[in-house]
Coordinates of N, CA and C in Angstrom, one line a residue:
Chain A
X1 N -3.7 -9.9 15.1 CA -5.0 -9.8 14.3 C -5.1 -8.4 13.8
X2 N -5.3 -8.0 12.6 CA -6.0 -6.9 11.9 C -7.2 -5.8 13.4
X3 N -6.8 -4.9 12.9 CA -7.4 -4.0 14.0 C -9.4 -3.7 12.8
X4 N -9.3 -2.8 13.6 CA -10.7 -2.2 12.9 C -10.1 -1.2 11.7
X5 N -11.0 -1.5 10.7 CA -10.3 -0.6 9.4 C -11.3 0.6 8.9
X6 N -11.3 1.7 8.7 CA -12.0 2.8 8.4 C -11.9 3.2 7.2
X7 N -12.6 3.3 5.9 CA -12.4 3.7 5.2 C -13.4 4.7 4.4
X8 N -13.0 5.9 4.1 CA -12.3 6.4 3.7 C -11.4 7.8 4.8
X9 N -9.9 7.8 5.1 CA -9.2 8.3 6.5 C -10.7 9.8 6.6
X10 N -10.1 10.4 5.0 CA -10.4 11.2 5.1 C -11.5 12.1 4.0
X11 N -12.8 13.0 4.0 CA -13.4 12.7 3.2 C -13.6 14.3 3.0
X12 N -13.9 15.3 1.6 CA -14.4 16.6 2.0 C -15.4 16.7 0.4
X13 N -16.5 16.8 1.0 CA -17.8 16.9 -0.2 C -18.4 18.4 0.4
X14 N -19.2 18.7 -0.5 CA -20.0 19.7 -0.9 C -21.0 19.2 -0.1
X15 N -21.5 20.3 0.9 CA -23.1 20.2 1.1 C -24.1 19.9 -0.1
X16 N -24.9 18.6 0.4 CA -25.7 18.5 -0.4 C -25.4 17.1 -1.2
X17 N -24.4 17.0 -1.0 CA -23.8 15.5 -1.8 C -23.8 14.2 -0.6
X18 N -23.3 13.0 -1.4 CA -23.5 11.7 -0.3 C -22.2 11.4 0.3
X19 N -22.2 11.0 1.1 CA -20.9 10.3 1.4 C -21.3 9.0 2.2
X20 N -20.4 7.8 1.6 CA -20.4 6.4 2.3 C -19.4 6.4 2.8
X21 N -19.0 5.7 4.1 CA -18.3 6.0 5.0 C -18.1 4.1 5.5
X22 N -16.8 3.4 5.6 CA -17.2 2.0 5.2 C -16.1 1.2 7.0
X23 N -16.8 0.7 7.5 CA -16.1 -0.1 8.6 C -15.8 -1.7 8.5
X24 N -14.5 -2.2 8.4 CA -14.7 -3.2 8.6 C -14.0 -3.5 10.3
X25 N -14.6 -4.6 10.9 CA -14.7 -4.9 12.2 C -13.1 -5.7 12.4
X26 N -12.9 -5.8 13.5 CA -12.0 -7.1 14.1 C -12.8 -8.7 13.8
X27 N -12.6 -9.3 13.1 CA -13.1 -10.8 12.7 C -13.6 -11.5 14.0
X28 N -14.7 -12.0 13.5 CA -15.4 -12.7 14.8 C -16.4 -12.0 15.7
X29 N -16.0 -10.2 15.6 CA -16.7 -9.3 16.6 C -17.9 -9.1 16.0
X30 N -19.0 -9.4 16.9 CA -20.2 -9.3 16.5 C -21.2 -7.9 16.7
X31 N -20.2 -7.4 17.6 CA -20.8 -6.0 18.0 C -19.9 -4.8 17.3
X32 N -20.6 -4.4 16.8 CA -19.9 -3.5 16.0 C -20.7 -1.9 16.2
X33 N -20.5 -0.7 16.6 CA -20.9 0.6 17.2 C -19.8 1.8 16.2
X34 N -20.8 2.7 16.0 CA -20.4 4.1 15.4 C -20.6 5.3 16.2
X35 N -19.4 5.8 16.0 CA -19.1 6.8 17.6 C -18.9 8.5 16.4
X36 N -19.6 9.5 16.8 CA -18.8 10.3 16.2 C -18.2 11.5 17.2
X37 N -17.2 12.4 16.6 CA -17.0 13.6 17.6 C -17.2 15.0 16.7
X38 N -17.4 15.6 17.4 CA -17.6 17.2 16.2 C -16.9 17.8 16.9
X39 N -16.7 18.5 15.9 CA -16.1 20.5 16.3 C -14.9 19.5 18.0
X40 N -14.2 18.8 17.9 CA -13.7 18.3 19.0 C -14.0 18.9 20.2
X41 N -15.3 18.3 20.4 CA -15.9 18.0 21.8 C -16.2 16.4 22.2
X42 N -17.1 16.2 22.9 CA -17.3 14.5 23.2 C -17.3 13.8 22.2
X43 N -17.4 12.5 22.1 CA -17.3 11.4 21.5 C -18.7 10.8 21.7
X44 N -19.5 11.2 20.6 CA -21.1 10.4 21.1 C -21.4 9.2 20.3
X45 N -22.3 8.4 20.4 CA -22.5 7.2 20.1 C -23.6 7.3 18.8
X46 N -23.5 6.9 18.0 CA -24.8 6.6 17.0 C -25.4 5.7 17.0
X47 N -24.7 4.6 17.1 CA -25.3 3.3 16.8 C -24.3 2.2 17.0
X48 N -25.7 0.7 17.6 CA -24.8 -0.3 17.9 C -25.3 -1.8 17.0
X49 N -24.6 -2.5 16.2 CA -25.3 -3.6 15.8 C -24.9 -4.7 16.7
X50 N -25.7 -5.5 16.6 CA -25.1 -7.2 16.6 C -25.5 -7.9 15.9
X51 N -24.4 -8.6 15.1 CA -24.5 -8.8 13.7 C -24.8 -8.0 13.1
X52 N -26.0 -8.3 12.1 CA -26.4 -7.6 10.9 C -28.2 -6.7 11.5
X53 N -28.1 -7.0 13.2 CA -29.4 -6.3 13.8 C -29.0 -5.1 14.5
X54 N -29.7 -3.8 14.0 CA -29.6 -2.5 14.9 C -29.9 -3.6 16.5
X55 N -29.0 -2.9 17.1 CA -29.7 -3.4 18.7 C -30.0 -2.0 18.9
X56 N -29.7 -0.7 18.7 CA -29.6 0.8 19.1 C -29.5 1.9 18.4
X57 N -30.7 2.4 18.2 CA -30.2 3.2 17.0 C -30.2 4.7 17.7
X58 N -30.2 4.9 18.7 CA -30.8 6.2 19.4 C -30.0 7.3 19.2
X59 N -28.7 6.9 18.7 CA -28.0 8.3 18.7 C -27.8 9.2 17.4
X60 N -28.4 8.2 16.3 CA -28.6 8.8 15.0 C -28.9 10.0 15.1
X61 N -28.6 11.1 14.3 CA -29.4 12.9 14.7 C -30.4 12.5 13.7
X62 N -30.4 11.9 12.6 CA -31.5 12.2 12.0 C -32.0 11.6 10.7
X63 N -33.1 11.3 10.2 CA -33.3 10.4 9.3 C -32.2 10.6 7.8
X64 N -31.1 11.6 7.5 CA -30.0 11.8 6.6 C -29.3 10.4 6.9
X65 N -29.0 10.0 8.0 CA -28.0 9.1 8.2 C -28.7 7.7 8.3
X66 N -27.7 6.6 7.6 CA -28.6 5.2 6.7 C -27.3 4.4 7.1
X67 N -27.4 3.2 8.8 CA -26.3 2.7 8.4 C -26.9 1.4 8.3
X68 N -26.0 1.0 7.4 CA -26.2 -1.3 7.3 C -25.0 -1.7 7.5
X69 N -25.4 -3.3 8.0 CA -24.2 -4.1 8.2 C -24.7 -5.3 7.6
X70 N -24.3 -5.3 6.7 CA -24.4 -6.6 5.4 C -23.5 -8.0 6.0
X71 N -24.8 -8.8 6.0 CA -24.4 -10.0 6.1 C -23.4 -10.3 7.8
X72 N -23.9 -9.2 8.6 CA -23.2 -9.2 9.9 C -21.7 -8.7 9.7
X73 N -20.6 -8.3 8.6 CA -19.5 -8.1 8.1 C -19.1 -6.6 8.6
X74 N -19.0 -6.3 7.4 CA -18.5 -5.1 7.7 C -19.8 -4.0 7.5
X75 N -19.8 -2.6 7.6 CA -20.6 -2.0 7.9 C -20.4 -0.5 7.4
X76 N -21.6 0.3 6.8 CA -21.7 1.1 5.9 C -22.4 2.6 7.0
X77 N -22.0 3.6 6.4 CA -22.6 4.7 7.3 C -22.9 5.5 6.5
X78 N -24.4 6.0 5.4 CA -24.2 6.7 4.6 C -24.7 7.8 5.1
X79 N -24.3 9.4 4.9 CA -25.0 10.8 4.9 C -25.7 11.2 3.6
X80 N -26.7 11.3 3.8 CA -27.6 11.9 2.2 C -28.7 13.0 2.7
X81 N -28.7 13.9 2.5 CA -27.7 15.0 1.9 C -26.8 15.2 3.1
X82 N -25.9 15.2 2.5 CA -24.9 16.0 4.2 C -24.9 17.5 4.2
X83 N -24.8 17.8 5.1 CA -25.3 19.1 5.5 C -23.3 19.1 6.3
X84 N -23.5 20.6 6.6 CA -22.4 22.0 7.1 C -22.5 21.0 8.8
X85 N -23.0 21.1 9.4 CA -22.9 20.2 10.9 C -22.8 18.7 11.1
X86 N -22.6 17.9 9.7 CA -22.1 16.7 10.0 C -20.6 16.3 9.6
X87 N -19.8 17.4 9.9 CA -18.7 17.9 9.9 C -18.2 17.0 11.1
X88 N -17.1 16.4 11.0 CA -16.7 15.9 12.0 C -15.9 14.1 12.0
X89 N -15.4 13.5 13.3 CA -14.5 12.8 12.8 C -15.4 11.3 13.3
X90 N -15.8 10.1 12.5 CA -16.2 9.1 12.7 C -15.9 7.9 13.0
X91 N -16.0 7.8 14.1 CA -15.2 6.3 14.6 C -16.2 5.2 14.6
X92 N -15.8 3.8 14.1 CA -16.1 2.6 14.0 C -15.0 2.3 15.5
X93 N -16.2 1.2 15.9 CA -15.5 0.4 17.1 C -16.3 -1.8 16.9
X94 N -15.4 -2.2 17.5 CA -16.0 -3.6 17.5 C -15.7 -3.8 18.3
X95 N -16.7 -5.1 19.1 CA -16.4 -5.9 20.6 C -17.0 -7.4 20.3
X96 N -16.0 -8.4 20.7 CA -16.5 -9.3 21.0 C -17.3 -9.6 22.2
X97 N -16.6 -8.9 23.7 CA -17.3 -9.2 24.7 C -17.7 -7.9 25.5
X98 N -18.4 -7.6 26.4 CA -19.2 -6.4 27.0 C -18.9 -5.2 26.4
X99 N -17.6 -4.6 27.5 CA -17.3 -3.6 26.9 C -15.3 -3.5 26.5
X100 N -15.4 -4.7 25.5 CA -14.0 -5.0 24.9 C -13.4 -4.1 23.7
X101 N -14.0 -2.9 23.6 CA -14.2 -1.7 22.9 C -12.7 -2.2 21.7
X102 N -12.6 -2.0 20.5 CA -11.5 -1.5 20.2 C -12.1 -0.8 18.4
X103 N -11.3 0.4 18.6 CA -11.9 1.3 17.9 C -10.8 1.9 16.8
X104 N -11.7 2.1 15.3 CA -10.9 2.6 14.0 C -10.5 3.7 14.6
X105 N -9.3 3.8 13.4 CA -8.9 5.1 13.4 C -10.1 6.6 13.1
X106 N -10.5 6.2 12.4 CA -11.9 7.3 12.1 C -12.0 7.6 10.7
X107 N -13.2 8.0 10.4 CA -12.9 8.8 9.2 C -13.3 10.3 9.4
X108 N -12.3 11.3 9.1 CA -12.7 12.7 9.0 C -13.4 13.3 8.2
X109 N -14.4 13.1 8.1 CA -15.7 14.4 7.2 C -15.6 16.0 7.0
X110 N -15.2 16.4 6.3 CA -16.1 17.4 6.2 C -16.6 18.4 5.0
X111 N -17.3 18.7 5.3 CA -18.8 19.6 4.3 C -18.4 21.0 4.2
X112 N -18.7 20.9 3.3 CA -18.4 22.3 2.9 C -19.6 23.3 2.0
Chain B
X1 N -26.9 18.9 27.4 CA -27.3 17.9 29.1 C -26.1 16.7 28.7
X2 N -25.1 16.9 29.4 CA -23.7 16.5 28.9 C -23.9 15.3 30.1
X3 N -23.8 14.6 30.8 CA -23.7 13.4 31.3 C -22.4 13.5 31.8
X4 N -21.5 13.2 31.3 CA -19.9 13.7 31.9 C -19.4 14.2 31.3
X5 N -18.3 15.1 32.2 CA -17.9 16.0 32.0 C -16.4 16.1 32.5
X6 N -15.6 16.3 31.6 CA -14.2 16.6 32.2 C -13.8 18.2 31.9
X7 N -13.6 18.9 33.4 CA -14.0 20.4 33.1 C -12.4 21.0 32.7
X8 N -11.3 19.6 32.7 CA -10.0 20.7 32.2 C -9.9 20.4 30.9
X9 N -9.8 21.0 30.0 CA -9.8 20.7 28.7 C -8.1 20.1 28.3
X10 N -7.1 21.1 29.4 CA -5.9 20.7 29.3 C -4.9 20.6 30.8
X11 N -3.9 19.8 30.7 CA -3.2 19.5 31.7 C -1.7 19.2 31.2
X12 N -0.9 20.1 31.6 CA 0.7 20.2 31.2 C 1.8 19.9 32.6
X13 N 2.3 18.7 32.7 CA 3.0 18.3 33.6 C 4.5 18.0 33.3
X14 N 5.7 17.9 34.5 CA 6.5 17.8 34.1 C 7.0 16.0 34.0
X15 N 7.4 15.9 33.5 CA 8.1 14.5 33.2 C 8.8 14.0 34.7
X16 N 7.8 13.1 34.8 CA 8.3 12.5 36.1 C 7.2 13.1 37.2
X17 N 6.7 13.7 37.2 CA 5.4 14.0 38.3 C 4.4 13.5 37.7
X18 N 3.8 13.4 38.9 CA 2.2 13.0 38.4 C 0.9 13.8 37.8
X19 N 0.6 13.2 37.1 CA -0.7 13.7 36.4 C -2.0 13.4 36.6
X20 N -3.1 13.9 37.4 CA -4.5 13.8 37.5 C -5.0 14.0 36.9
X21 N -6.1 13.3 36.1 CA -7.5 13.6 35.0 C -8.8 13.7 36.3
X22 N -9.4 14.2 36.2 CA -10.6 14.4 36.7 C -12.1 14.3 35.7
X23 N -12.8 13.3 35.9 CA -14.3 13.4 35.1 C -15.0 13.7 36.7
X24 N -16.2 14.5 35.9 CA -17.5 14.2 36.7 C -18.8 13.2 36.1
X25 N -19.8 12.6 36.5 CA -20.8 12.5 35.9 C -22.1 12.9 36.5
X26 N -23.1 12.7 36.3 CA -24.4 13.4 36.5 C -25.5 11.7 36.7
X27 N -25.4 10.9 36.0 CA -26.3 9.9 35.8 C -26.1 8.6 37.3
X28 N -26.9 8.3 37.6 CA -26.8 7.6 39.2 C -26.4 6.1 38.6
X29 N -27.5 5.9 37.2 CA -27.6 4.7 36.7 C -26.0 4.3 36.1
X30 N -25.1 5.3 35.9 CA -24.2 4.3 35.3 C -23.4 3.6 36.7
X31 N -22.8 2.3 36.0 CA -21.9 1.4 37.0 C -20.4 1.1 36.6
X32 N -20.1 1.4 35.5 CA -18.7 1.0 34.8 C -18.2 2.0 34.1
X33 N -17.4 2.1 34.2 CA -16.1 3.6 33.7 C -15.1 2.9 33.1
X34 N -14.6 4.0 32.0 CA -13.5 3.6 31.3 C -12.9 4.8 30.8
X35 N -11.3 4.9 30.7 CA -10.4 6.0 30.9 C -10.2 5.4 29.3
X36 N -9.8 6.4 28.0 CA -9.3 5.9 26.9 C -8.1 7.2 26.9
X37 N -7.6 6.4 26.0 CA -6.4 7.6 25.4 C -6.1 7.8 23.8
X38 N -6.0 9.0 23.7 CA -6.2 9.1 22.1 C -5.0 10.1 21.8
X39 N -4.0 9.7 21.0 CA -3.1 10.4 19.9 C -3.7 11.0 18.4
X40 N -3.0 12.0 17.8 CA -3.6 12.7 16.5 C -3.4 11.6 15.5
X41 N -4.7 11.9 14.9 CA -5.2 10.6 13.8 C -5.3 9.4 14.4
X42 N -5.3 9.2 15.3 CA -5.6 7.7 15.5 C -7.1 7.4 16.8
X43 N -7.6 6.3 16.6 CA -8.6 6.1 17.5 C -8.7 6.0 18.9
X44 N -9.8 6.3 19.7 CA -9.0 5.9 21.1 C -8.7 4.8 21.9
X45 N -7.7 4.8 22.1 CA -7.3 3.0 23.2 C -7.8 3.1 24.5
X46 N -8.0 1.9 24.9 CA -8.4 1.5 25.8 C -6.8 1.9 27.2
X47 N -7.0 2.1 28.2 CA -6.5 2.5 29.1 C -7.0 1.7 30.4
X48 N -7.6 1.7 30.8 CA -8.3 1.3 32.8 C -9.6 1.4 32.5
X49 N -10.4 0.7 33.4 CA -11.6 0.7 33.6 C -11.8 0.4 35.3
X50 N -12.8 0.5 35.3 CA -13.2 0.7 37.0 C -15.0 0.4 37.2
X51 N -15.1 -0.9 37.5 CA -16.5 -1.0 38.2 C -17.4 -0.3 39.4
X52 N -18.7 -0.4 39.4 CA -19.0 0.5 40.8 C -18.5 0.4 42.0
X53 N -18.8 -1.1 41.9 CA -18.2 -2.1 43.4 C -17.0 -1.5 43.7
X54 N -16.2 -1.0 43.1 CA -15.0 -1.0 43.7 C -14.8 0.8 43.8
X55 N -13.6 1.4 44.2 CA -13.4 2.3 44.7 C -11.7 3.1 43.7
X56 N -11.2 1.8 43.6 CA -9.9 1.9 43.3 C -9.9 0.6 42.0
X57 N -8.8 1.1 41.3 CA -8.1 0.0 40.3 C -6.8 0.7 39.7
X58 N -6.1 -0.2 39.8 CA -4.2 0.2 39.7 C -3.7 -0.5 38.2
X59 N -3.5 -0.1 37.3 CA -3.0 -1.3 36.6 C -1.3 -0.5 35.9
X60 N 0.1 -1.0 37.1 CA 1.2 -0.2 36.3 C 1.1 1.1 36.7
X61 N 1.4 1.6 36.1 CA 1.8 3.6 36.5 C 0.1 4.1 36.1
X62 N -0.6 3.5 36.0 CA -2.4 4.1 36.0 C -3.2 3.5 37.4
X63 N -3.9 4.7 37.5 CA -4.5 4.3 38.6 C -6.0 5.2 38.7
X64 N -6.8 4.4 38.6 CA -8.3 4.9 38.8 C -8.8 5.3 39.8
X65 N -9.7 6.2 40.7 CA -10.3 6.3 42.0 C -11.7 6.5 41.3
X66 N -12.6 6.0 42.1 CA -14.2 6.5 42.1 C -14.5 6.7 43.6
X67 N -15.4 8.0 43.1 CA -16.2 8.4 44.5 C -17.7 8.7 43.9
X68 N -18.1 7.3 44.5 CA -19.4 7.5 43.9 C -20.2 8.4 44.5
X69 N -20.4 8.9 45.7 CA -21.1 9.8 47.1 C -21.2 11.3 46.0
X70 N -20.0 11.1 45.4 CA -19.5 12.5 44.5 C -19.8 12.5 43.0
X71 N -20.3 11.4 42.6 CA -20.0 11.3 41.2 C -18.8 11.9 40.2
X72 N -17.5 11.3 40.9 CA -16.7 11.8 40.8 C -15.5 10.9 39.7
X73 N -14.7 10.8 38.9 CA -13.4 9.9 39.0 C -12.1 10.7 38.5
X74 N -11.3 9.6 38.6 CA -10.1 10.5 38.6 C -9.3 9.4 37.9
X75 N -8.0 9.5 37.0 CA -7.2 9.0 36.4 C -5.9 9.4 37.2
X76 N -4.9 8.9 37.8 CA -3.5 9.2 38.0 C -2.7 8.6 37.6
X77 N -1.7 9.2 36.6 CA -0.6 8.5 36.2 C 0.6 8.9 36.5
X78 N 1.6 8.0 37.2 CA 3.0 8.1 37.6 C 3.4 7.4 37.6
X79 N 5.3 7.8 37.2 CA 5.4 9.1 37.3 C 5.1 9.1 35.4
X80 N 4.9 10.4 35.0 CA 4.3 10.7 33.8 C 5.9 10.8 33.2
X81 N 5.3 10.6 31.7 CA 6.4 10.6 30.4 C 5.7 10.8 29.3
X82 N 6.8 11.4 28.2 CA 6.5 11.9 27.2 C 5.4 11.1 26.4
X83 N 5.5 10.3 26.6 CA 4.9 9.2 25.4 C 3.5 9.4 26.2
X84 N 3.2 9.9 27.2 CA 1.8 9.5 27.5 C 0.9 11.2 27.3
X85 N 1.4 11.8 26.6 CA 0.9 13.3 26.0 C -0.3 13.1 24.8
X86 N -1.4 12.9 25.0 CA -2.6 12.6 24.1 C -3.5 13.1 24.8
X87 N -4.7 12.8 24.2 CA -6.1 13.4 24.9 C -6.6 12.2 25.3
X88 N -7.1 12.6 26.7 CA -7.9 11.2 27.4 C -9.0 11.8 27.5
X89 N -10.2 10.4 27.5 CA -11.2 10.5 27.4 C -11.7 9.4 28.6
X90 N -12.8 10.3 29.1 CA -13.5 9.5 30.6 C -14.8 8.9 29.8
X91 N -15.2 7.8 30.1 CA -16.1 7.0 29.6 C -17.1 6.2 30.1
X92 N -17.9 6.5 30.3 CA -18.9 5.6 31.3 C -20.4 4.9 30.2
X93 N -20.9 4.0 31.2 CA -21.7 3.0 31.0 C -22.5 2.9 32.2
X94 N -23.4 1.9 31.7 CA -24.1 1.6 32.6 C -25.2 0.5 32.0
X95 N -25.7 -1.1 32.8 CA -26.9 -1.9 32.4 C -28.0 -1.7 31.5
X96 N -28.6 0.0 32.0 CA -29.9 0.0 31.2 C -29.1 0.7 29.7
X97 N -28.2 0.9 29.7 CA -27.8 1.5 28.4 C -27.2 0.5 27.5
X98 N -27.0 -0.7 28.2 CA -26.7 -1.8 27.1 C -24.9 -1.3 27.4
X99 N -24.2 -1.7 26.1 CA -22.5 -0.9 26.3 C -22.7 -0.2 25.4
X100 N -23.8 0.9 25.7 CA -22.9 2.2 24.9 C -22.5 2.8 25.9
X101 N -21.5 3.9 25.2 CA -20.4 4.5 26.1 C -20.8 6.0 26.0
X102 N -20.9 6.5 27.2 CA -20.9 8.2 26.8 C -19.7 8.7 27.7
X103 N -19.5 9.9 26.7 CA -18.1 10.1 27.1 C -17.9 11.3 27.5
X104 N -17.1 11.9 28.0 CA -16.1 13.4 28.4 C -15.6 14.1 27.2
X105 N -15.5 15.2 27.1 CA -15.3 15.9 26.2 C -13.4 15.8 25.8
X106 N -12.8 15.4 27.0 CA -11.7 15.1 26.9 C -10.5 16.0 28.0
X107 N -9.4 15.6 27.3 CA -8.6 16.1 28.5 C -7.2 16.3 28.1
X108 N -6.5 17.3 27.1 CA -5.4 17.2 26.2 C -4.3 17.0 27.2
X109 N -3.3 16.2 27.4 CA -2.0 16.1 28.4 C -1.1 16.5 27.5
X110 N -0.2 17.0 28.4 CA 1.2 17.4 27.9 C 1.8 17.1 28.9
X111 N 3.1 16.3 29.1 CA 4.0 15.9 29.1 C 5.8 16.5 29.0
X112 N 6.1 17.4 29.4 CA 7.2 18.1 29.6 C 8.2 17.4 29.8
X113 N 9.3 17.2 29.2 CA 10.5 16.4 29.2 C 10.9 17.0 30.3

């Protein structure tokens, strides 16, 4: 089966600009979660859907970040304005069951 | 207020000895651990996992310990090879957190032929 796909690998904008940041899932996986890491330290969580419903949104930093998952599918992570500290590498993960984790390659951000 | 913590950032072993990861955690509430491994550019895989109930889990040349008295775990792999030189990541969970994962800052291995 197709893994989790990330797109785009790799992204470098201007402070101040948007970036969409696009996941699609393992087919069937209804849980689908956004993990980021900075400045390579931990790996924190942003957010969890199921389906097309936030179950979790608690790890968002801040009202800049807008994610949707259309129609339960694939799933959208936008920065508006991005700022110098949302610098960093963004993993998509999907699960069909608890914690059946399997996770994108990432996409690398960074601001400048 | 880091939750776990893996305090070596790096671990350089030779090929054919064994290799210990060490996390700590801080939170009572979690129950389920998960060890991942991560190569450059790519995301992290899944490796071992380990429930509270238990103490130990073996799977192949990985081997998990918890000490929960300690809030402690540990990863051992033998004997170690080249191919297993990436950054691991300690990962835990727990019921009231639903499955999200909070994680360890990591743990770069090196692998010495």
């Amino acid at each position: 089966e197709a893994g989790v796909t990330q797109f785009p690998s790799h992204s470098v904008i201007e402070k101040g600009q948007t970036v969409t940041l696009r996941c699609d899932p393992i087919s069937g996986h209804d849980n689908l979660y956004w993990y980021r890491r900075v400045m390579g330290k931990e790996i924190k969580f942003l957010l969890h859907f199921v389906k097309e419903s936030k179950q979790d949104e608690s790890g968002m930093p801040n009202n800049r970040f807008l994610a949707e998952r259309t129609g339960g599918t694939y799933s959208t992570l936008k920065v508006q304005p991005a700022e110098l500290e949302d610098s960093g590498v963004y993993f998509c993960a999907s699960s069909q069951a608890y914690y059946g984790y399997t996770f994108g390659s990432g996409t690398r951000l960074t601001v400048v | 207020d880091q939750q776990v913590k893996q305090n070596s950032p790096s671990l350089s072993v030779q090929e054919g000895r064994i290799s210990i990861l060490n996390c700590d955690y801080t939170n009572s509430m979690f129950d389920y651990f998960l060890w991942y491994k991560k190569y450059p550019a790519e995301g992290p895989t899944f490796l071992i996992s380990i429930s509270s109930i238990k103490d130990k889990n073996e799977d192949g040349r990985f081997t998990v310990f918890l000490n929960k008295s300690a809030k402690h775990l540990s990863l051992h792999i033998v004997p170690s090879q080249p191919g297993d030189s990436a950054v691991y990541f300690c990962a835990a969970s727990g019921r009231a957190a639903g499955n999200k994962l909070t994680f360890g800052g990591g743990t770069r291995v090196l692998v010495k032929p």
